[in-house]
Every structure is written in C-alpha cells, then in structure tokens.
mmCIF file of C-alpha atoms and ligand atoms in Angstrom:
data_model
loop_
_atom_site.group_PDB
_atom_site.id
_atom_site.type_symbol
_atom_site.label_atom_id
_atom_site.label_comp_id
_atom_site.label_asym_id
_atom_site.label_seq_id
_atom_site.Cartn_x
_atom_site.Cartn_y
_atom_site.Cartn_z
ATOM 1 C CA MET A 1 -23.777 -2.028 -2.281
ATOM 2 C CA ALA A 2 -26.942 -4.192 -2.179
ATOM 3 C CA ARG A 3 -26.480 -7.885 -1.618
ATOM 4 C CA LEU A 4 -25.321 -8.169 -5.275
ATOM 5 C CA THR A 5 -24.566 -11.477 -7.240
ATOM 6 C CA VAL A 6 -23.052 -10.963 -10.674
ATOM 7 C CA VAL A 7 -23.453 -14.313 -12.576
ATOM 8 C CA ASP A 8 -20.264 -14.799 -14.417
ATOM 9 C CA HIS A 9 -21.092 -18.237 -15.798
ATOM 10 C CA PRO A 10 -19.854 -18.528 -19.327
ATOM 11 C CA LEU A 11 -23.277 -19.431 -20.722
ATOM 12 C CA VAL A 12 -24.735 -16.374 -19.216
ATOM 13 C CA GLN A 13 -21.981 -14.100 -20.491
ATOM 14 C CA ARG A 14 -22.415 -15.673 -24.040
ATOM 15 C CA ASP A 15 -26.095 -14.760 -23.935
ATOM 16 C CA LEU A 16 -25.465 -11.211 -22.670
ATOM 17 C CA ALA A 17 -23.142 -10.579 -25.607
ATOM 18 C CA VAL A 18 -26.008 -11.607 -27.982
ATOM 19 C CA LEU A 19 -28.331 -9.309 -26.209
ATOM 20 C CA ARG A 20 -26.079 -6.439 -26.150
ATOM 21 C CA ALA A 21 -25.388 -6.579 -29.946
ATOM 22 C CA ALA A 22 -27.299 -3.871 -31.792
ATOM 23 C CA ASP A 23 -27.741 -6.121 -34.835
ATOM 24 C CA THR A 24 -29.516 -8.912 -32.835
ATOM 25 C CA PRO A 25 -33.007 -9.346 -34.357
ATOM 26 C CA HIS A 26 -36.022 -9.165 -32.092
ATOM 27 C CA ALA A 27 -36.843 -12.883 -32.376
ATOM 28 C CA VAL A 28 -33.342 -13.812 -31.219
ATOM 29 C CA PHE A 29 -33.285 -11.130 -28.561
ATOM 30 C CA ARG A 30 -36.523 -12.528 -27.208
ATOM 31 C CA LYS A 31 -35.461 -16.178 -27.234
ATOM 32 C CA THR A 32 -32.060 -15.281 -25.629
ATOM 33 C CA LEU A 33 -33.535 -13.127 -22.890
ATOM 34 C CA SER A 34 -35.894 -15.957 -22.034
ATOM 35 C CA GLU A 35 -32.902 -18.341 -21.872
ATOM 36 C CA VAL A 36 -30.686 -16.123 -19.753
ATOM 37 C CA ALA A 37 -33.571 -15.476 -17.500
ATOM 38 C CA SER A 38 -33.639 -19.183 -16.597
ATOM 39 C CA PHE A 39 -29.954 -19.200 -15.701
ATOM 40 C CA LEU A 40 -30.478 -16.028 -13.582
ATOM 41 C CA ALA A 41 -33.619 -17.330 -11.808
ATOM 42 C CA TYR A 42 -31.781 -20.652 -11.015
ATOM 43 C CA GLU A 43 -29.131 -18.540 -9.248
ATOM 44 C CA ALA A 44 -31.648 -16.269 -7.523
ATOM 45 C CA LEU A 45 -33.686 -19.250 -6.199
ATOM 46 C CA ARG A 46 -30.637 -21.111 -4.874
ATOM 47 C CA ASP A 47 -31.801 -20.557 -1.269
ATOM 48 C CA LEU A 48 -35.426 -21.602 -1.719
ATOM 49 C CA ARG A 49 -36.810 -23.403 1.349
ATOM 50 C CA VAL A 50 -37.300 -27.066 0.933
ATOM 51 C CA ARG A 51 -38.921 -29.847 2.933
ATOM 52 C CA GLU A 52 -37.673 -33.451 3.143
ATOM 53 C CA VAL A 53 -40.013 -36.142 1.943
ATOM 54 C CA GLU A 54 -39.354 -39.945 1.547
ATOM 55 C CA VAL A 55 -39.200 -41.314 -1.991
ATOM 56 C CA ARG A 56 -38.922 -44.886 -3.090
ATOM 57 C CA THR A 57 -36.347 -45.547 -5.664
ATOM 58 C CA PRO A 58 -36.695 -48.894 -7.495
ATOM 59 C CA LEU A 59 -34.252 -50.330 -4.920
ATOM 60 C CA GLU A 60 -34.886 -48.623 -1.526
ATOM 61 C CA PRO A 61 -36.229 -45.544 0.203
ATOM 62 C CA ALA A 62 -34.327 -42.386 -0.222
ATOM 63 C CA VAL A 63 -34.604 -38.775 1.149
ATOM 64 C CA GLY A 64 -36.100 -36.417 -1.480
ATOM 65 C CA HIS A 65 -37.012 -32.553 -1.364
ATOM 66 C CA VAL A 66 -40.037 -30.591 -2.194
ATOM 67 C CA LEU A 67 -40.315 -26.855 -2.321
ATOM 68 C CA ALA A 68 -41.703 -25.520 1.082
ATOM 69 C CA GLU A 69 -42.471 -22.021 -0.049
ATOM 70 C CA ASP A 70 -44.828 -20.574 -2.663
ATOM 71 C CA VAL A 71 -43.061 -18.679 -5.404
ATOM 72 C CA VAL A 72 -44.569 -15.510 -6.792
ATOM 73 C CA VAL A 73 -42.915 -13.995 -9.959
ATOM 74 C CA VAL A 74 -43.539 -10.303 -10.717
ATOM 75 C CA PRO A 75 -42.384 -8.996 -14.078
ATOM 76 C CA ILE A 76 -42.151 -5.214 -14.409
ATOM 77 C CA LEU A 77 -43.916 -4.287 -17.610
ATOM 78 C CA ARG A 78 -42.985 -4.189 -20.343
ATOM 79 C CA ALA A 79 -39.499 -5.576 -20.575
ATOM 80 C CA GLY A 80 -39.695 -7.897 -17.474
ATOM 81 C CA LEU A 81 -42.289 -9.915 -19.532
ATOM 82 C CA GLY A 82 -39.359 -11.022 -21.638
ATOM 83 C CA MET A 83 -37.868 -12.827 -18.599
ATOM 84 C CA LEU A 84 -41.233 -14.435 -17.380
ATOM 85 C CA ASP A 85 -41.276 -17.654 -19.601
ATOM 86 C CA GLY A 86 -37.634 -18.518 -18.742
ATOM 87 C CA THR A 87 -38.301 -18.173 -15.039
ATOM 88 C CA LEU A 88 -41.594 -20.137 -15.191
ATOM 89 C CA ARG A 89 -39.769 -22.848 -16.877
ATOM 90 C CA LEU A 90 -37.927 -23.544 -13.622
ATOM 91 C CA VAL A 91 -40.894 -23.099 -11.377
ATOM 92 C CA PRO A 92 -44.103 -23.861 -13.409
ATOM 93 C CA GLU A 93 -46.030 -23.890 -10.080
ATOM 94 C CA ALA A 94 -45.220 -20.148 -9.473
ATOM 95 C CA ARG A 95 -48.028 -17.647 -9.522
ATOM 96 C CA VAL A 96 -47.580 -14.336 -11.452
ATOM 97 C CA GLY A 97 -48.087 -10.783 -10.406
ATOM 98 C CA HIS A 98 -47.915 -7.922 -12.917
ATOM 99 C CA MET A 99 -46.502 -4.502 -12.212
ATOM 100 C CA GLY A 100 -46.948 -1.922 -14.941
ATOM 101 C CA LEU A 101 -44.350 0.884 -14.667
ATOM 102 C CA TYR A 102 -42.789 3.083 -17.157
ATOM 103 C CA ARG A 103 -40.111 5.849 -16.724
ATOM 104 C CA ASP A 104 -41.021 9.464 -17.291
ATOM 105 C CA GLU A 105 -38.761 10.573 -20.181
ATOM 106 C CA THR A 106 -37.700 13.801 -18.526
ATOM 107 C CA THR A 107 -37.721 13.126 -14.776
ATOM 108 C CA PHE A 108 -36.729 9.373 -15.161
ATOM 109 C CA GLU A 109 -39.197 8.756 -12.211
ATOM 110 C CA PRO A 110 -41.311 5.604 -12.490
ATOM 111 C CA VAL A 111 -44.936 6.143 -13.379
ATOM 112 C CA SER A 112 -47.346 3.272 -12.341
ATOM 113 C CA TYR A 113 -50.167 2.169 -14.717
ATOM 114 C CA TYR A 114 -51.054 -1.289 -13.691
ATOM 115 C CA MET A 115 -50.798 -3.610 -10.824
ATOM 116 C CA ARG A 116 -52.341 -7.087 -10.315
ATOM 117 C CA LEU A 117 -50.908 -9.250 -7.624
ATOM 118 C CA PRO A 118 -51.871 -12.530 -6.213
ATOM 119 C CA ALA A 119 -52.811 -12.953 -2.551
ATOM 120 C CA GLY A 120 -50.594 -14.499 0.133
ATOM 121 C CA LEU A 121 -47.517 -12.520 -0.699
ATOM 122 C CA ASP A 122 -46.611 -12.530 3.077
ATOM 123 C CA ARG A 123 -45.989 -16.206 2.699
ATOM 124 C CA ALA A 124 -44.299 -16.181 -0.702
ATOM 125 C CA ARG A 125 -40.862 -15.862 -2.028
ATOM 126 C CA VAL A 126 -41.202 -12.965 -4.448
ATOM 127 C CA VAL A 127 -38.955 -12.639 -7.630
ATOM 128 C CA VAL A 128 -39.043 -9.289 -9.327
ATOM 129 C CA LEU A 129 -37.992 -9.459 -13.042
ATOM 130 C CA ASP A 130 -36.776 -6.508 -15.019
ATOM 131 C CA PRO A 131 -33.779 -6.841 -17.363
ATOM 132 C CA MET A 132 -32.606 -3.138 -16.756
ATOM 133 C CA LEU A 133 -31.807 -1.619 -13.370
ATOM 134 C CA ALA A 134 -30.722 1.872 -14.354
ATOM 135 C CA THR A 135 -31.514 4.610 -11.790
ATOM 136 C CA GLY A 136 -33.231 1.932 -9.709
ATOM 137 C CA GLY A 137 -36.431 4.032 -9.598
ATOM 138 C CA SER A 138 -38.701 1.378 -11.127
ATOM 139 C CA VAL A 139 -37.492 -1.597 -9.090
ATOM 140 C CA ILE A 140 -37.623 0.549 -5.871
ATOM 141 C CA GLU A 141 -41.175 1.600 -6.719
ATOM 142 C CA ALA A 142 -42.110 -2.084 -7.371
ATOM 143 C CA ILE A 143 -40.500 -3.243 -4.058
ATOM 144 C CA ARG A 144 -42.387 -0.483 -2.246
ATOM 145 C CA ARG A 145 -45.556 -1.594 -3.600
ATOM 146 C CA LEU A 146 -44.936 -5.352 -3.116
ATOM 147 C CA LYS A 147 -43.931 -4.663 0.596
ATOM 148 C CA ALA A 148 -47.120 -2.694 1.095
ATOM 149 C CA ALA A 149 -48.969 -5.694 -0.232
ATOM 150 C CA GLY A 150 -47.238 -7.842 2.436
ATOM 151 C CA ALA A 151 -44.190 -9.365 0.600
ATOM 152 C CA ASP A 152 -41.306 -9.818 2.773
ATOM 153 C CA ARG A 153 -38.912 -12.279 1.045
ATOM 154 C CA LEU A 154 -37.881 -10.455 -2.155
ATOM 155 C CA THR A 155 -35.212 -10.914 -4.794
ATOM 156 C CA VAL A 156 -34.583 -8.813 -7.820
ATOM 157 C CA VAL A 157 -33.493 -10.544 -11.073
ATOM 158 C CA SER A 158 -32.032 -8.151 -13.613
ATOM 159 C CA LEU A 159 -29.850 -8.628 -16.712
ATOM 160 C CA VAL A 160 -27.699 -5.465 -16.662
ATOM 161 C CA ALA A 161 -27.506 -3.089 -13.672
ATOM 162 C CA ALA A 162 -25.896 0.372 -13.281
ATOM 163 C CA PRO A 163 -23.760 1.144 -10.153
ATOM 164 C CA GLU A 164 -25.993 4.196 -9.479
ATOM 165 C CA GLY A 165 -29.122 2.085 -9.472
ATOM 166 C CA ILE A 166 -27.602 -0.677 -7.270
ATOM 167 C CA GLU A 167 -26.445 2.096 -4.594
ATOM 168 C CA ARG A 168 -29.813 3.478 -4.506
ATOM 169 C CA LEU A 169 -31.530 0.220 -4.044
ATOM 170 C CA ALA A 170 -29.109 -0.878 -1.451
ATOM 171 C CA ALA A 171 -29.857 2.468 0.489
ATOM 172 C CA ALA A 172 -33.710 1.949 0.259
ATOM 173 C CA TYR A 173 -33.920 -1.723 0.735
ATOM 174 C CA PRO A 174 -30.659 -3.208 1.984
ATOM 175 C CA ASP A 175 -32.626 -6.526 2.683
ATOM 176 C CA VAL A 176 -33.348 -7.216 -1.019
ATOM 177 C CA PRO A 177 -30.729 -9.179 -2.900
ATOM 178 C CA VAL A 178 -30.082 -8.532 -6.630
ATOM 179 C CA VAL A 179 -28.969 -11.208 -9.155
ATOM 180 C CA THR A 180 -27.696 -9.769 -12.421
ATOM 181 C CA ALA A 181 -25.488 -10.832 -15.361
ATOM 182 C CA ALA A 182 -23.549 -7.546 -15.419
ATOM 183 C CA LEU A 183 -22.691 -4.397 -13.402
ATOM 184 C CA ASP A 184 -22.063 -1.853 -16.096
ATOM 185 C CA ARG A 185 -20.006 1.249 -16.070
ATOM 186 C CA ALA A 186 -22.352 4.148 -15.630
ATOM 187 C CA LEU A 187 -25.649 5.908 -16.520
ATOM 188 C CA ASP A 188 -25.527 8.409 -19.367
ATOM 189 C CA GLU A 189 -27.255 11.885 -19.448
ATOM 190 C CA ASN A 190 -30.484 10.111 -20.530
ATOM 191 C CA ALA A 191 -30.188 7.672 -17.633
ATOM 192 C CA TYR A 192 -29.482 4.848 -20.088
ATOM 193 C CA ILE A 193 -26.971 2.174 -18.912
ATOM 194 C CA ARG A 194 -23.598 2.228 -20.642
ATOM 195 C CA PRO A 195 -22.486 0.149 -22.370
ATOM 196 C CA GLY A 196 -25.957 -1.445 -21.718
ATOM 197 C CA LEU A 197 -28.106 -2.819 -24.449
ATOM 198 C CA GLY A 198 -30.413 0.028 -25.427
ATOM 199 C CA ASP A 199 -34.068 0.094 -24.592
ATOM 200 C CA ALA A 200 -34.922 -3.453 -23.436
ATOM 201 C CA GLY A 201 -38.669 -3.092 -23.925
ATOM 202 C CA ASP A 202 -38.273 -1.861 -27.427
ATOM 203 C CA ARG A 203 -35.893 -4.696 -28.270
ATOM 204 C CA VAL A 204 -38.184 -7.445 -26.863
ATOM 205 C CA PHE A 205 -41.282 -6.123 -28.512
ATOM 206 C CA GLY A 206 -39.914 -4.610 -31.706
ATOM 207 C CA THR A 207 -41.186 -1.073 -30.997
ATOM 208 C CA ASP A 208 -37.969 0.528 -31.977
ATOM 209 C CA LEU A 209 -38.737 -0.013 -35.800
HETATM 210 C C1 PRP B 301 -37.190 0.376 -18.545
HETATM 211 C C2 PRP B 301 -36.767 -0.932 -17.895
HETATM 212 C C3 PRP B 301 -37.013 -0.720 -16.471
HETATM 213 C C4 PRP B 301 -36.659 0.754 -16.323
HETATM 214 C C5 PRP B 301 -35.298 0.900 -15.711
HETATM 215 O O1 PRP B 301 -38.559 0.345 -18.627
HETATM 216 O O2 PRP B 301 -37.386 -2.154 -18.416
HETATM 217 O O3 PRP B 301 -38.342 -0.935 -16.022
HETATM 218 O O4 PRP B 301 -36.735 1.361 -17.626
HETATM 219 O O5 PRP B 301 -34.949 2.172 -15.460
HETATM 220 P P1 PRP B 301 -34.859 2.787 -13.971
HETATM 221 O O6 PRP B 301 -34.046 1.821 -13.196
HETATM 222 O O7 PRP B 301 -34.033 4.060 -14.167
HETATM 223 O O8 PRP B 301 -36.176 2.971 -13.399
HETATM 224 P P2 PRP B 301 -39.304 1.509 -19.398
HETATM 225 O O9 PRP B 301 -39.572 2.650 -18.472
HETATM 226 O O10 PRP B 301 -38.406 1.896 -20.628
HETATM 227 O O11 PRP B 301 -40.591 0.861 -19.851
HETATM 228 P P3 PRP B 301 -40.976 -0.258 -20.862
HETATM 229 O O12 PRP B 301 -40.347 -1.550 -20.315
HETATM 230 O O13 PRP B 301 -42.386 -0.250 -21.022
HETATM 231 O O14 PRP B 301 -40.249 0.098 -22.224
HETATM 232 N N1 URA B 302 -34.255 1.270 -19.595
HETATM 233 C C1 URA B 302 -33.764 0.602 -20.560
HETATM 234 O O1 URA B 302 -34.436 -0.253 -21.330
HETATM 235 N N2 URA B 302 -32.378 0.774 -20.827
HETATM 236 C C2 URA B 302 -31.690 1.468 -20.210
HETATM 237 O O2 URA B 302 -30.504 1.491 -20.395
HETATM 238 C C3 URA B 302 -32.117 2.244 -19.156
HETATM 239 C C4 URA B 302 -33.453 2.074 -18.844
#
C-alpha cells in the first residue's frame, strides 16, 4: 500500500456522510467539500518544513515558526477545484497549478487537456487535490507530469479512495503519500468507487441535472 493516511476524525467523517448522500444539493456539496478539504490539507501538511524565528510577546521574546518551504497546490480539473478554496484557506500564500484531466469513458485512462504550473516546483511542497482516487490513473498521470516538471515532494489529498487505485499508485510512486477520508470497498464495472459518492465533478458543478 502507498503511505496512506485515512483521516478518521469525527468532523471529517460527518462531512463525508453529507457528501455521500445522494440527496445533498449542489450548494451544500460544494460547501462541505471545501470544508473537508481544509481538514484533509491540515493533515497532509503536518510535516511542512518550518524555520524558527524570534517573536516578541507583550512580555518577553519567544520562539516562533514560519513556513520554510513554498507550497504549490495542484487541483485536478474539474472536481479537484472543489477542494481548492478549503486548502488555500490554510495556506493563502500557496501558488496554484492547474491540471486538466478527464477519464476516457471506455478505457478509463486519463486524457490530458490542460496544464499550467508555476515555476520552482523543485523547491516546493506540492499538494495534488482530487476528491476521487478510483483506478488511480488520473493521479498517477498528474504525478508523472509534475515530476517531469521538477516536483519532488508531493502529497495527494483525496476524499474517497479505492483499494485498486491505492495499490496502483503505491506501485508507481511509493514515495508519494496519500491522505484521504475513506478507503472504500472496491471499484465497480464502470470503475466507479463503491460505495463512493457518484461523479464528484458532476456533483460539484451541477452537471448531473
Ligand atoms: C474523476 C475524478 C478523478 C478521476 C478519478 O474525474 O475527479 O479525476 O475521475 O478516476 P481514476 O482514479 O480512475 O483516474 P473525471 O474524469 O470524471 O473528470 P471531471 O472531474 O472533469 O468530471
Ligand atoms: N470519478 C468519480 O467522480 N467518481 C468515481 O467513483 C470514480 C471516478
């Protein structure tokens, strides 16, 4: 298995139940995905490098910390966009790259249609956002492209992962940790995660209606 962290915090699991429910309206889905993304990013950035600085309290000097590495957040379009605001709430200074990928409906292989990345990825902590890690194809393709662009310290933040995708990612990139809210049962014949939450992009953007 990849270096996998399943965040079992009650607030995350409460949000996940809202996101799984078929009758959750789009506005609530969007707001809840943004909120849970903050919790997941908080966990994913636990090992961010920091530097000590001296700060002066009203009473005396104290040791404080500032971030010692750039953070670059890369949502995989479309659904990863639903996790962007929540992540940037924690690290407003982060820069953002965009990775446009969709899954071919018959082969389930990722098809790339857009990529715009900031410079300096080799010096950055790179956080890839995608709520669904199903076959793992999209995340693996994103990591391949990010590594080719120089990224070295990568973490994947997902919401729901399938065991098949986690296995495949671990085989391809054993150095890349994954933080998720759930490791679900399995993929179905359409490579959808079961129980899952359906098509995340459609639910974020209302394109299922
Ligand atoms: C979904 C999802 C992931 C991908 C996961 O995107 O957001 O990017 O599928 O599947 P995989 O692990 O098997 O690659 P989709 O292709 O539906 O595109 P969309 O976000 O634009 O709807
Ligand atoms: N993409 C989704 O949005 N949902 C799944 O279950 C699998 C891929």
